[in-house]
Coordinates of C-alpha atoms in Angstrom, one line a residue:
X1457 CA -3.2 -111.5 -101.8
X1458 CA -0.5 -114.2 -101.9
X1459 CA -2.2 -118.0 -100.7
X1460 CA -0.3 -118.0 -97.3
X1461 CA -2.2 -114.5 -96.5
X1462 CA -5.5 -115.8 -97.4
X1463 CA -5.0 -118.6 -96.2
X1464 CA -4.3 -117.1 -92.6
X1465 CA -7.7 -114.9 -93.3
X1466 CA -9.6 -118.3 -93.5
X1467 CA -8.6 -119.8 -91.3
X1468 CA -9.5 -116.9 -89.1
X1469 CA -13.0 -116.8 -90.5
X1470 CA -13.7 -120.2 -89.4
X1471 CA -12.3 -119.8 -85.8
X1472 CA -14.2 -116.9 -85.6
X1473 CA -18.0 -118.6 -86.9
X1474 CA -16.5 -121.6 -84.2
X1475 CA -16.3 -118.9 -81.6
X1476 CA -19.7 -117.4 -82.5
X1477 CA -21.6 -120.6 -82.8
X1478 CA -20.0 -121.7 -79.1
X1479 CA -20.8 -118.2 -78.0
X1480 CA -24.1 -118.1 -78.8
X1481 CA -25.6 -121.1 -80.8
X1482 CA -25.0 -123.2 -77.8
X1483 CA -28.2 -122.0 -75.5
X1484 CA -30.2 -122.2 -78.8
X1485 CA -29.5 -126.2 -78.8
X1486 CA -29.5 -126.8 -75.0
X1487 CA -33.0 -125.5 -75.7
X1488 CA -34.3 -127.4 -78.7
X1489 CA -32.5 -130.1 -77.6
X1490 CA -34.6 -130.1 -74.1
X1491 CA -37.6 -129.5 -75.7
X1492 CA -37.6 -132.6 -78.0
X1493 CA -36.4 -134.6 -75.4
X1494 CA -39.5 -134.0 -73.6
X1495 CA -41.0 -134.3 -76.1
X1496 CA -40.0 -137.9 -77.1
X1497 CA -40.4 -138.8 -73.3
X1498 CA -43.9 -140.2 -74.2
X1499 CA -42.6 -142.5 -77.5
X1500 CA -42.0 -146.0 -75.8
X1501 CA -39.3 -145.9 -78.7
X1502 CA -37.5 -143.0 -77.8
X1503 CA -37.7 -142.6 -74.2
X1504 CA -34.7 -144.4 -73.0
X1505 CA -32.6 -141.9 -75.1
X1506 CA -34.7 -139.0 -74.1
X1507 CA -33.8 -139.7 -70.4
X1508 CA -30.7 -140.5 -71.0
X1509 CA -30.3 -137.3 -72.9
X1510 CA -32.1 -135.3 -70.0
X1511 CA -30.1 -137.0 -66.8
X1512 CA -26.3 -136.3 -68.7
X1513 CA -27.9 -132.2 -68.5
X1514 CA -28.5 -132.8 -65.0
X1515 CA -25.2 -133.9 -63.8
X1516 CA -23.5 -131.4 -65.7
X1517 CA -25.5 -129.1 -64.2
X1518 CA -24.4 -130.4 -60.9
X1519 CA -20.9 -129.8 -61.5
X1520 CA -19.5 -126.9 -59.5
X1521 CA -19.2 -123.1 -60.7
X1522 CA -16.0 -121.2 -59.7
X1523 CA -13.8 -118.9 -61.4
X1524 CA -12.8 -119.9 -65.0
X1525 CA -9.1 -121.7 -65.9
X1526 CA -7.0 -119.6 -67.7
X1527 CA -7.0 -121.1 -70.5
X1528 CA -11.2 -120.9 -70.5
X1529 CA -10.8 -117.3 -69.9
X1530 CA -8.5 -116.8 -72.8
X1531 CA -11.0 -118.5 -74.9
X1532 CA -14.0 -116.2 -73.7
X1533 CA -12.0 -113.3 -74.2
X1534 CA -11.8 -114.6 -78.1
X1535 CA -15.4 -115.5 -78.2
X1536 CA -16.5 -112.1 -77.3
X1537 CA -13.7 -110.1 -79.4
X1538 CA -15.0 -112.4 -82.3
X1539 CA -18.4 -111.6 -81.8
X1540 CA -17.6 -107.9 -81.6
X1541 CA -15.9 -108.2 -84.9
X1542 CA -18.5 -110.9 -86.5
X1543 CA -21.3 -107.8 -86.1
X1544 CA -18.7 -105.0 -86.8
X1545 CA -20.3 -103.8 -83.1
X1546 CA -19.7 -100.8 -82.3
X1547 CA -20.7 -98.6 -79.1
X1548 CA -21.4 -95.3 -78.2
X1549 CA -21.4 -93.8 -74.4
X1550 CA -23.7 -90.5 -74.9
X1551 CA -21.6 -89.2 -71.9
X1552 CA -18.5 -91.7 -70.4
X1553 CA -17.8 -89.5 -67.8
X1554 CA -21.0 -89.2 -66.0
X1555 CA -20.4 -92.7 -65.1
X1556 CA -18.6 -92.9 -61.6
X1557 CA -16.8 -96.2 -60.5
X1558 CA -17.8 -97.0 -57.1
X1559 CA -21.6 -95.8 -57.7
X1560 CA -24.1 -98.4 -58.8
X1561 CA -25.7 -98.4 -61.8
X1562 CA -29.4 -100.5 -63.4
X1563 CA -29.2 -100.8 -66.4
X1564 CA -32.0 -101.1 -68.9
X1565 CA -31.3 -102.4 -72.3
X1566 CA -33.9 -102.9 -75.1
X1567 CA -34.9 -104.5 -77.0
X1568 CA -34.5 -108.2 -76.4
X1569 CA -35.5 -109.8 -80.1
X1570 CA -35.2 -113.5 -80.4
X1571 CA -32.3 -113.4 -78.5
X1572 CA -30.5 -110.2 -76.5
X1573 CA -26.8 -111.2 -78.1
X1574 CA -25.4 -108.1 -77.9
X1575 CA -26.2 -107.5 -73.9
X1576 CA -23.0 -110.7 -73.4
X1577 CA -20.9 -109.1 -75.8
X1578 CA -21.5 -105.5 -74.9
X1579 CA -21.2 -105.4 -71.5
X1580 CA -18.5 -107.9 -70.3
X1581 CA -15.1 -107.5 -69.2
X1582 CA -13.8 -108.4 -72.0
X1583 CA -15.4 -105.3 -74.1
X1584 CA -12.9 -102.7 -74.0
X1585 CA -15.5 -100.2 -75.1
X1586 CA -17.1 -99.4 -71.9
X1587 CA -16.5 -96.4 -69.5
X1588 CA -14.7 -96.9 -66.6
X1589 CA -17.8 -96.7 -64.2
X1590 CA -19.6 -99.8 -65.8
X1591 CA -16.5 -101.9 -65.5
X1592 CA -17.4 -105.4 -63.3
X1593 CA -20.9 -104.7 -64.6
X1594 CA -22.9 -108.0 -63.8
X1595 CA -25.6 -109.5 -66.6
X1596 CA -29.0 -110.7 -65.2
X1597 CA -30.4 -113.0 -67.4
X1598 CA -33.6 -116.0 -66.3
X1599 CA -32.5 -118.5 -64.0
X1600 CA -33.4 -120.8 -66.8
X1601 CA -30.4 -119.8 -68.8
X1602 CA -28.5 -120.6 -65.7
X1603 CA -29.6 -124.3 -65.2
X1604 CA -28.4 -125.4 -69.0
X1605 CA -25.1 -127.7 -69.5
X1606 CA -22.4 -125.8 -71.0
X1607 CA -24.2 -122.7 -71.1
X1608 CA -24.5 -122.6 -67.1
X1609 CA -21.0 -122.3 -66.4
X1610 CA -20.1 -120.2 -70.0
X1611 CA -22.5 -117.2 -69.0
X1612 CA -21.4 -117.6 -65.2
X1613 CA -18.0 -116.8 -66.4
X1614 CA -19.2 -114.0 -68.6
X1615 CA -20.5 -112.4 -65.5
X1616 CA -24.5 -113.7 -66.3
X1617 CA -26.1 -113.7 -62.9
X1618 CA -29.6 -115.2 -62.3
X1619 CA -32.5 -112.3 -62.3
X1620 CA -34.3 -112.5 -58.8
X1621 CA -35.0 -109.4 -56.4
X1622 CA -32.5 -111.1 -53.7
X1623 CA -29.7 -111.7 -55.9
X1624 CA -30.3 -107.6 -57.7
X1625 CA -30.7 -106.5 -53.8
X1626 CA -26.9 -108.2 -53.3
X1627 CA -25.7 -106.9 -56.3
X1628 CA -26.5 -103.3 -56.1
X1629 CA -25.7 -103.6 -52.0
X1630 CA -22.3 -104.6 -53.3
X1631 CA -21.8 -101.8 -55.0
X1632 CA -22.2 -104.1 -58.2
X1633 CA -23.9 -102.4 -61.3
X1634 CA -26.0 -104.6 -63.4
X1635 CA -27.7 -104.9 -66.9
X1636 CA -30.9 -106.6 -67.8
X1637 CA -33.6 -106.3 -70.6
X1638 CA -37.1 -105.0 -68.7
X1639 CA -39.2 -106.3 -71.4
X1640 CA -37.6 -109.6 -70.4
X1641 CA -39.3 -113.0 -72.0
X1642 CA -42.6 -111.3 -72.3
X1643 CA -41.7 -109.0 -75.1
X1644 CA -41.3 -112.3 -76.9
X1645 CA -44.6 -112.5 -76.9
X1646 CA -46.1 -109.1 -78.2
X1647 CA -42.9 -108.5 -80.5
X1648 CA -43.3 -108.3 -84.4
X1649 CA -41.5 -108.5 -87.4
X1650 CA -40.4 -105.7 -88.9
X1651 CA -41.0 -103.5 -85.7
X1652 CA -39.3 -102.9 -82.7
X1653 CA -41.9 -103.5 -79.5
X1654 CA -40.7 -102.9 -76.2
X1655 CA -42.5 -104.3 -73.3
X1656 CA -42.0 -101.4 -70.5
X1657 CA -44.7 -99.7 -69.3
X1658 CA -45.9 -102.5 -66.7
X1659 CA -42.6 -102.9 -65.9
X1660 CA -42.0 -101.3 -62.5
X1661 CA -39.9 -104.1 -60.7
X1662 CA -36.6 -103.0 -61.9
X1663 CA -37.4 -99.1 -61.3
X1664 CA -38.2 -99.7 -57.5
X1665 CA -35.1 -101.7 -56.9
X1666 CA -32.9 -98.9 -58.5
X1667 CA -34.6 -96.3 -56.2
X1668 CA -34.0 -98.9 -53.1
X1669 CA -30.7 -98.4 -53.7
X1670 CA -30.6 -94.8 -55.3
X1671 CA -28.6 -96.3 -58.4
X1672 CA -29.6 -94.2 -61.6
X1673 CA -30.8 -96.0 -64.6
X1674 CA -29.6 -95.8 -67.9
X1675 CA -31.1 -96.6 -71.1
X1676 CA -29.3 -98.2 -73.8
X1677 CA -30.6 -99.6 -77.2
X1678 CA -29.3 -102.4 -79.2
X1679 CA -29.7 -100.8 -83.1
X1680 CA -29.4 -104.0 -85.3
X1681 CA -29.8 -106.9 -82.9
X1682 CA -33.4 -107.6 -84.3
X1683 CA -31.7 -108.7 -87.6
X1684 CA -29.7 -111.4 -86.0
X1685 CA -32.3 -114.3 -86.4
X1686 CA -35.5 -115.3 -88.3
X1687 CA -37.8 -116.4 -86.2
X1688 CA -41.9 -117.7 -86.1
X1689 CA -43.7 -118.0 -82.6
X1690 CA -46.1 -120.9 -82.3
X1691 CA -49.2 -120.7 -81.6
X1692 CA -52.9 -121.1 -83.0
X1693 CA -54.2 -122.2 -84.7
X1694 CA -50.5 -124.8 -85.7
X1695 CA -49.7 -125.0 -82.0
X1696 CA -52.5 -125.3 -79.2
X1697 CA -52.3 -122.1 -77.0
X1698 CA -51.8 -125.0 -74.0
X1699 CA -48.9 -126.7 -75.7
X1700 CA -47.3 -123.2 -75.9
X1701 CA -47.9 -122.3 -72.4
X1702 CA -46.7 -126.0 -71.0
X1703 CA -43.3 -125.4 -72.8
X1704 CA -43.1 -121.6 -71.4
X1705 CA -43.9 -123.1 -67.7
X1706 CA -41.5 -126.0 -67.9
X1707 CA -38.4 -123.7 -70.0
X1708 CA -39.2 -120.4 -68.2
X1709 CA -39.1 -118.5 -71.2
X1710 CA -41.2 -118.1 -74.2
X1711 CA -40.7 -121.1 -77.2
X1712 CA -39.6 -119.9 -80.4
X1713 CA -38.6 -121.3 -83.8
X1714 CA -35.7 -119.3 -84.7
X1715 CA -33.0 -119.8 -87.0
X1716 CA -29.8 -117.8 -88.2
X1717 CA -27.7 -118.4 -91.8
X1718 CA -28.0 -121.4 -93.7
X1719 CA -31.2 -122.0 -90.6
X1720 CA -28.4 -123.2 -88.5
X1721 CA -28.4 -121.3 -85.0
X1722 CA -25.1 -119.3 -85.9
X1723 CA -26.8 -115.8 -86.2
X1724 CA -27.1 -113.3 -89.5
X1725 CA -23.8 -111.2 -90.0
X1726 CA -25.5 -108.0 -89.4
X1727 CA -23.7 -104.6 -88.2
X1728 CA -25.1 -103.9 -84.6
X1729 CA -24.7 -100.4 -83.0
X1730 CA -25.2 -100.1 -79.0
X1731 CA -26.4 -96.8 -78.0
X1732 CA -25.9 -96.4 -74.0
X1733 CA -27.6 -93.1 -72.7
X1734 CA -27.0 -91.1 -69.7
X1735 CA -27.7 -91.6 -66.0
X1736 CA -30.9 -90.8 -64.9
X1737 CA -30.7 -90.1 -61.3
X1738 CA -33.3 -91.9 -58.8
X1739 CA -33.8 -91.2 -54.9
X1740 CA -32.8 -93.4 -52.3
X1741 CA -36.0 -94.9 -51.3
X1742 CA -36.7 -98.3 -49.2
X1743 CA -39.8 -98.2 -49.9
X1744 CA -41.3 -95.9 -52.2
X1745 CA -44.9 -95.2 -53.6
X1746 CA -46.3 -96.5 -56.7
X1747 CA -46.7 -92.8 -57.6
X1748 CA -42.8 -92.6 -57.6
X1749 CA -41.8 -95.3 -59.2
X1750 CA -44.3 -94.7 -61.9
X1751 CA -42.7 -91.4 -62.4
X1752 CA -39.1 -92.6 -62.9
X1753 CA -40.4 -95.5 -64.9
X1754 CA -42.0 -92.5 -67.5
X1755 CA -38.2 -91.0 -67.5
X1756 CA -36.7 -94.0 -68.4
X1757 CA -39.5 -94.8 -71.2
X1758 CA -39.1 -91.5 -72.4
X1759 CA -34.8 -91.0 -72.5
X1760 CA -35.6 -94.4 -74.3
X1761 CA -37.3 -92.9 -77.2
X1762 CA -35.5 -90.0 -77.1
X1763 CA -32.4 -92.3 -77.3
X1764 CA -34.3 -94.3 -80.5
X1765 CA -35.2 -91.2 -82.4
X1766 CA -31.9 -89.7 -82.0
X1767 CA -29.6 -92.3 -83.2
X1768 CA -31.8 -94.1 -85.3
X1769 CA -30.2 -91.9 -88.5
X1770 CA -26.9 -92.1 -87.3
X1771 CA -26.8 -96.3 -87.2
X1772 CA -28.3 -96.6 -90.7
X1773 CA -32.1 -97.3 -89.2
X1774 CA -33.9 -94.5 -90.2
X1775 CA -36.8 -96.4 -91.8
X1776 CA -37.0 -97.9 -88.0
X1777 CA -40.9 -98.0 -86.6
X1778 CA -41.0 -98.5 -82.8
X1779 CA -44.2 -99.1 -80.1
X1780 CA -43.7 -99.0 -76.7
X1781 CA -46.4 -101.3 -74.4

């Protein structure tokens, strides 16, 4: 390879960590960053750059959200086509054309690991590897993710909407399909390393909006994503159980120590394989039983690990040990 050639591949290696680390890195430190803030709010030293610190997220936050320059949108477009690339992603549709445009669809994607990054790069506009029917697919991710400098208006643009029953109701109203994690920020809490623990079976919220509407819901399954980030959970006896739940309240989310290569927040190069399953029909129901929605909660949880066992050979993850709670 002549020096002008790998030079060129270089250079392209450390656009594309720049593009990862912007892509995804960025909530990471919005987060650490807030939570020694607050932290340093109580040393008479430090709390005049705490605040400081704290008001300059506020008024970013304050600034405006409307559709992204052109230029922005070109660079999102990279991000995500780097981060496709960074995890060699790749993603299969069990059946592409069971997916209609024009019908809704709730999607349910597991697991969520320290942090869901394939569920951005996936299922944006700016993956060419969806089917037609999930294109305009919107993200719902906490509202806490939403209320971050830099990362407020990044994910906006990405399509990220803010999880609450009103804003699914408008969505799938609309027409509008939408992807979310059910195990949400609670599966942070009962997940373990080396294991994959999803956090579904109390989780009928997401079932009974999908039947409100009649959208079907489809499992899909990051294979790899776990491998993206070390990562410790405090707790006792280090970390007071209080401390832990003060930080949870105030962030809206679960606090972890996480890290990715050299412990900086760019994550582990790992491949990552997203398996998305077929439909599963629900009834149009304004208001149906707890019986009903229990049912169709039981035939998601169970395409899921039908999905899991299935494909687990095929991504490299045979030795892969799941529990669903």
């Amino acid at each position: 390879m002549s020096w002008h050639a790998s030079f060129h591949l270089h250079l392209r290696e450390i656009a594309m960590t720049v593009a990862i680390s912007f892509w995804v890195a960025q909530i990471i430190g919005n987060s650490m960053g807030t939570i020694v803030a607050l932290c340093l709010l109580c040393h008479p030293w430090a709390c005049l750059p705490a605040s400081i610190f704290l008001l300059l997220q506020l008024a970013v936050i304050a600034l405006p959200v409307g559709d992204a320059p052109y230029i922005v949108e070109r660079c999102i477009h990279f991000a995500v086509q780097s981060a496709m690339a960074y995890f060699s992603c790749k993603v299969t549709v069990e059946d592409a054309a069971a997916f209609k445009p024009g019908q809704a669809y709730v999607v349910g994607m597991e697991p969520h690991s320290a942090l869901p990054v394939a569920m951005p790069m996936v299922f944006s506009d700016h993956c060419d590897q969806l089917p037609e029917g999930l294109r305009g697919i919107k993200l719902l991710a906490h509202t806490a993710a939403l209320y971050m400098p830099a990362t407020r208006h990044f994910w906006w643009w990405l399509g990220v909407r803010p999880i609450d029953k009103a804003n699914i109701h408008k969505l799938l109203e609309a027409k509008n399909s939408v992807v979310l994690v059910p195990g949400g920020n609670t599966e942070c809490r009962v997940m373990k390393h080396g294991q994959e623990t999803l956090y579904l079976r109390k989780r009928l919220g997401f079932v009974r909006l999908a039947m409100n509407h009649g959208a079907p819901l489809v499992p899909a399954f990051a294979f790899g994503q776990t491998d993206t980030y070390s990562w410790v959970r405090p707790g006792p006896p280090y970390v007071p159980q209080r401390v832990v739940d003060f930080f949870r309240r105030v962030l809206g989310f679960v606090p972890l120590i996480m890290w990715g290569v050299w412990f900086s927040a760019v994550p582990y190069k790992v491949p990552m394989h997203v398996v998305i399953g077929r439909p599963l029909q629900t009834p149009q129901m304004d208001n149906p039983c707890e019986k009903d929605v229990q049912h169709h909660l039981d035939l998601y949880i169970t395409a899921m690990e039908k999905l899991c066992d299935k494909y687990k050979h095929e991504t490299g993850h045979t030795d892969m040990q799941f529990q669903i709670v």
